[in-house]
CSV table of C-alpha atoms in Angstrom, one decimal:
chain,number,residue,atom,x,y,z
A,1,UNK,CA,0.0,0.0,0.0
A,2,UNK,CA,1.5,3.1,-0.9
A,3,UNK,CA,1.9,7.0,1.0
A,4,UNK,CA,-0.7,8.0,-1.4
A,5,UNK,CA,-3.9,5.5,-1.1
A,6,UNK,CA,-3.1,6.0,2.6
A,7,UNK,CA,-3.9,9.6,2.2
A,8,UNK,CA,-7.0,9.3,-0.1
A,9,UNK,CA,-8.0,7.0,2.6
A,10,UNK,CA,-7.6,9.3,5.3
A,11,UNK,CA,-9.3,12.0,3.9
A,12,UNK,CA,-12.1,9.8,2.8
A,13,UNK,CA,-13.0,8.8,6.5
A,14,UNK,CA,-12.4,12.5,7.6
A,15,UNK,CA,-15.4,13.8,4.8
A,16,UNK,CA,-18.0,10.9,6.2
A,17,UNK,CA,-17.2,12.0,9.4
A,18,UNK,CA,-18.3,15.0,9.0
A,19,UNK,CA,-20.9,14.6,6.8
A,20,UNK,CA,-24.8,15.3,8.3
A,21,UNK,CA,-27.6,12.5,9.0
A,22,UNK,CA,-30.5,12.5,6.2
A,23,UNK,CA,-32.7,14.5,8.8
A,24,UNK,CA,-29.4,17.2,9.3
A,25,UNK,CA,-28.6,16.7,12.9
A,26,UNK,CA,-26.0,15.6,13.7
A,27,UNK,CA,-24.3,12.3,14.6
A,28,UNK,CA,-24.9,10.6,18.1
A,29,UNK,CA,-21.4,10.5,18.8
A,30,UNK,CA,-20.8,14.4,17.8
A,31,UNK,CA,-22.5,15.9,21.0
A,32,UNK,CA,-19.7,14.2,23.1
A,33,UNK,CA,-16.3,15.6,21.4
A,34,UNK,CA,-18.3,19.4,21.2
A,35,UNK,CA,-19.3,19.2,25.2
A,36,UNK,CA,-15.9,18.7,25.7
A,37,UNK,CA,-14.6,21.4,23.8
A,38,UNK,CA,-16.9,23.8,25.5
A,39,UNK,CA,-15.8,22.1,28.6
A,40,UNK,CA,-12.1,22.9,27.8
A,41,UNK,CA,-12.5,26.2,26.4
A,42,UNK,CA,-14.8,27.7,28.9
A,43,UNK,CA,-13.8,27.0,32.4
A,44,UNK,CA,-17.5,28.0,33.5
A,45,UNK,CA,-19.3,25.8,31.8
A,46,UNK,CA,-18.8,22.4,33.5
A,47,UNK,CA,-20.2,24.5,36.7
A,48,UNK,CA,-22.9,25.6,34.3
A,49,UNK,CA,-23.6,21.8,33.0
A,50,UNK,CA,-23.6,20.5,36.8
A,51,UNK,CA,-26.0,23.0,37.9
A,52,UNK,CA,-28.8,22.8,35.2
A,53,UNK,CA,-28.8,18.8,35.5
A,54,UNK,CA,-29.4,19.6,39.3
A,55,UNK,CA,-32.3,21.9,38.5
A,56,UNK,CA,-33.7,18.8,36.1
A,57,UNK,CA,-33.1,16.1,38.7
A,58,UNK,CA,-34.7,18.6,41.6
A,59,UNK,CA,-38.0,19.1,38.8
A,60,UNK,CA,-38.4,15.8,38.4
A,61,UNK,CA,-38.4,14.7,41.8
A,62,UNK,CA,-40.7,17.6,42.9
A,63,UNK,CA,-43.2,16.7,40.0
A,64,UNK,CA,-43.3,13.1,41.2
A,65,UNK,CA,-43.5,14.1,44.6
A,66,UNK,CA,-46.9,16.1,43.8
A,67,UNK,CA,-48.1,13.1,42.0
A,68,UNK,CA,-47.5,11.1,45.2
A,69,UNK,CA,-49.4,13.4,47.2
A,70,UNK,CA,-52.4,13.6,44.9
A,71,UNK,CA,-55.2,12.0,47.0
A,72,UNK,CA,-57.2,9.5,44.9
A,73,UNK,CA,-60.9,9.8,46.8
A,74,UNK,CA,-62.4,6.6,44.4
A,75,UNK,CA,-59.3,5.0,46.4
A,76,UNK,CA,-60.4,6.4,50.2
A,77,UNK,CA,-63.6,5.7,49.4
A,78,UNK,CA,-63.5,1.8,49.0
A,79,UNK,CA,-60.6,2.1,51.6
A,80,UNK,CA,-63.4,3.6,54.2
A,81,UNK,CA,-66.3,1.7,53.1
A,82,UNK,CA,-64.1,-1.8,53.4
A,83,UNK,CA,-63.5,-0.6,57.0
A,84,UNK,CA,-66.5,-0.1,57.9
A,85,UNK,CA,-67.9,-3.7,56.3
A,86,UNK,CA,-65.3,-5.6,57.7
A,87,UNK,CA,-65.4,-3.9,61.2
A,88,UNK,CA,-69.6,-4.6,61.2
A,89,UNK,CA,-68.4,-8.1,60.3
A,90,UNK,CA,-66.3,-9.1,63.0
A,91,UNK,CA,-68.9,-7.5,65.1
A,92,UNK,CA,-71.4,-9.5,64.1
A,93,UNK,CA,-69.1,-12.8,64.0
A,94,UNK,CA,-68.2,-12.1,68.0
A,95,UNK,CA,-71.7,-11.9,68.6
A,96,UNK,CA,-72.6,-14.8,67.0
A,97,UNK,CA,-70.1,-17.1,68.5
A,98,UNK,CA,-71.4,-15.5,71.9
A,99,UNK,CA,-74.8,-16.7,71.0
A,100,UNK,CA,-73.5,-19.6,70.4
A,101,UNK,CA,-71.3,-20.2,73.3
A,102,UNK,CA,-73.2,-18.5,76.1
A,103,UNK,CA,-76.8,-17.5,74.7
A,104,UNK,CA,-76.1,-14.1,74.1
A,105,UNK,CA,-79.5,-12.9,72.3
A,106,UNK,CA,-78.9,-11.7,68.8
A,107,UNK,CA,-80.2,-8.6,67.7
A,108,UNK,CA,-79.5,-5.3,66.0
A,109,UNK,CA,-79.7,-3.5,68.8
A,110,UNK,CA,-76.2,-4.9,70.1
A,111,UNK,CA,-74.6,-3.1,67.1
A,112,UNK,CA,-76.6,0.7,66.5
A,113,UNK,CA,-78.4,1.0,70.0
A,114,UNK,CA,-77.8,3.6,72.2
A,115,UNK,CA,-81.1,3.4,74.6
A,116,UNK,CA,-79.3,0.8,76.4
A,117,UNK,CA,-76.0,1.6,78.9
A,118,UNK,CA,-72.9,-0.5,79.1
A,119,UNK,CA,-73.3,-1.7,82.5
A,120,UNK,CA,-70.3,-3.3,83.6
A,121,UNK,CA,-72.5,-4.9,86.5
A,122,UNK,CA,-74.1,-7.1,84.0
A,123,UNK,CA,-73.1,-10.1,81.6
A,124,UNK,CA,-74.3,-8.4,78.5
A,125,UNK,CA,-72.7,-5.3,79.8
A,126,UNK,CA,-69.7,-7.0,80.0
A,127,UNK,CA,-69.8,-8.9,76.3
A,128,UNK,CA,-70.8,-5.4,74.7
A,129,UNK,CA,-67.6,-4.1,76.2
A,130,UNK,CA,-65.1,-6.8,75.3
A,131,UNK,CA,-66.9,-6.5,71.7
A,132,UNK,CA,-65.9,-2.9,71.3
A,133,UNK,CA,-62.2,-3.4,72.5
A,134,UNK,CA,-61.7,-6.5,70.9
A,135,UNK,CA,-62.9,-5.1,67.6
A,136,UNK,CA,-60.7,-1.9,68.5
A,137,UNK,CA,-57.7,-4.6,68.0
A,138,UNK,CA,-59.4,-6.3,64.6
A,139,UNK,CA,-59.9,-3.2,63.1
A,140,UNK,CA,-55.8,-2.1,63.9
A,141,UNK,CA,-54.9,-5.2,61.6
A,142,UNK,CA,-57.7,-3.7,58.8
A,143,UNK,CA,-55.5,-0.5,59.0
A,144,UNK,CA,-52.6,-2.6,58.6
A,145,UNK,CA,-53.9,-4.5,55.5
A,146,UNK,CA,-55.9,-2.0,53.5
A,147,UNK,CA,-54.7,1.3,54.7
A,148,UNK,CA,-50.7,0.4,55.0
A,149,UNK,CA,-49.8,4.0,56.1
A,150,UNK,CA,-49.2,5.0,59.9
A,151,UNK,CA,-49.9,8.6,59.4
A,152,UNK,CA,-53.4,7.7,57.8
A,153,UNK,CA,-54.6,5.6,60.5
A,154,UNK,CA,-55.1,8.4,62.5
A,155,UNK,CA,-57.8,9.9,59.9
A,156,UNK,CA,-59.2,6.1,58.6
A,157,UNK,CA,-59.5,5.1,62.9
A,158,UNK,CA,-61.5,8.4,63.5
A,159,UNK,CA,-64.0,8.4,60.3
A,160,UNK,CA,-65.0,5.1,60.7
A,161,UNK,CA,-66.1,6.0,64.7
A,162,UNK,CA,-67.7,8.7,63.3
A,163,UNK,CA,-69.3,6.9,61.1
A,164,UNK,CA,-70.7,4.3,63.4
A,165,UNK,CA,-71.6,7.0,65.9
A,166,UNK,CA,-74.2,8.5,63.3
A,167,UNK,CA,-75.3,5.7,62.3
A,168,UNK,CA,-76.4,4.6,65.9
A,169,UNK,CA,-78.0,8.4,66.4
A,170,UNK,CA,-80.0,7.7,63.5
A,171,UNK,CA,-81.2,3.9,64.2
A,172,UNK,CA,-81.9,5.1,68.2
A,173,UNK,CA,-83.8,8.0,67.2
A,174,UNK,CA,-81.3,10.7,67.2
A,175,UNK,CA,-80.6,10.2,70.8
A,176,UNK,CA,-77.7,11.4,72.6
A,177,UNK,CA,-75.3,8.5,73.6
A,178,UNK,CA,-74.5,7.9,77.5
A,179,UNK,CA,-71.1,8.6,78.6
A,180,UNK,CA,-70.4,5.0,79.0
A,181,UNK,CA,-70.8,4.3,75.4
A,182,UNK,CA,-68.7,7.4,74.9
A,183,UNK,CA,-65.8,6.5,77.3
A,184,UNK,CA,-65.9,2.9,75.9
A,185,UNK,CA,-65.6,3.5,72.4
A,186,UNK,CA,-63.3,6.6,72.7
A,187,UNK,CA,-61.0,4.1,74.6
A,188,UNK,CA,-61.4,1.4,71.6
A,189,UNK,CA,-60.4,4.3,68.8
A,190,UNK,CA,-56.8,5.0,71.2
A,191,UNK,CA,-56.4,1.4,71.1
A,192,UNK,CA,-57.2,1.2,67.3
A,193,UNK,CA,-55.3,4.1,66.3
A,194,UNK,CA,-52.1,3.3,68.5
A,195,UNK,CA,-51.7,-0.3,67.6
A,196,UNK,CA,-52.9,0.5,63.8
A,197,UNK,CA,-49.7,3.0,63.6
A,198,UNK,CA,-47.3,0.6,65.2
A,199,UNK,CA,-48.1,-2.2,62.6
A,200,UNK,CA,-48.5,-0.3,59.5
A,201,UNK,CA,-44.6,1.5,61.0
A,202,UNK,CA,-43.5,-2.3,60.9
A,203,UNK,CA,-44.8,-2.9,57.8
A,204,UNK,CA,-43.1,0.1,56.4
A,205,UNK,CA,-39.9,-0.9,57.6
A,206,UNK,CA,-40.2,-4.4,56.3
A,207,UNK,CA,-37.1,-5.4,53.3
A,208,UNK,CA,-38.6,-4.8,49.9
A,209,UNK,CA,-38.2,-8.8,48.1
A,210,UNK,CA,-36.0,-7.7,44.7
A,211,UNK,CA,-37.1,-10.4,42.1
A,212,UNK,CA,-34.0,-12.0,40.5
């Protein structure tokens, strides 16, 4: 091969280097070598490049940190309305198996009525009250499951009271509850809320499984 194909050669790779896509942008490989050059011949700009990524980076992050704080209410709304069936449930299953086991009478007044005082005194007294505690602890494991966010249960624990509260004014007449019922189920939402928070923190903390 002689000095002079060489050269032809050479200049031949050097034209279809620079020659221009079919669209006229340029190559993928040009941005490189001309960041670099800027990068050399203006001391500045490699600040200049570091900050604007930062400003990208912090965008993006804030934008999907405002699409993480969007509150989905189709989403609360089964969330609460699960709560509340599955809370009436387990109600109505501890009632049942007291029927069952020591002839507790079954009726709807056990659930909504508030004409009747917890009297500690009595044996139905007593049941009524272990049902509202012990339901206090079934409904800290719903917050856990459907919830899955300590610093929700606060706001799920409290609606779903409410909830039950009105709908025992309005089965009972719209009659004040007794301070009993009060005390009892204000008691049962600390309990709820409290041990709710501590489980849905452990779940939080838990190791996310990576899939190999």
């Amino acid at each position: 091969v002689t000095q002079s194909s060489l050269g032809r050669w050479q200049q031949r790779t050097l034209l279809l280097s620079r020659r221009p896509s079919r669209r006229g942008a340029p190559r993928r490989g040009s941005i490189i070598p001309r960041l670099c050059l800027v990068a050399v011949c203006r001391p500045g700009a490699l600040t200049w490049l570091g900050r604007w990524s930062r400003v990208r980076t912090l965008a993006r992050s804030r934008s999907m940190h405002d699409k993480m704080k969007r509150q989905d209410p189709v989403l609360i709304t089964f969330q609460i309305v699960s709560l509340q069936c599955f809370y009436y449930a387990f109600l109505g299953a501890f009632f049942a198996a007291c029927h069952v086991v020591y002839g507790l009478p079954l009726s709807l007044d056990r659930f909504f009525s508030l004409s009747r005082n917890l009297d500690l005194f009595t044996e139905i007294g007593r049941f009524e009250l272990l049902a509202i505690l012990v339901s206090a602890v079934f409904g800290a494991f719903l917050l856990r499951s459907i919830v899955e966010k300590s610093r929700k249960c606060l706001d799920f624990a409290v609606t779903l009271y409410l909830i039950h509260l009105a709908t025992c004014v309005v089965y009972s007449r719209f009659r004040l509850p007794s301070l009993p019922w009060c005390l009892a189920h204000a008691a049962a939402l600390v309990v709820m809320v409290i041990l709710g928070e501590y489980l849905c923190s452990r779940r939080e903390l838990q190791d996310i499984p990576l899939v190999s």
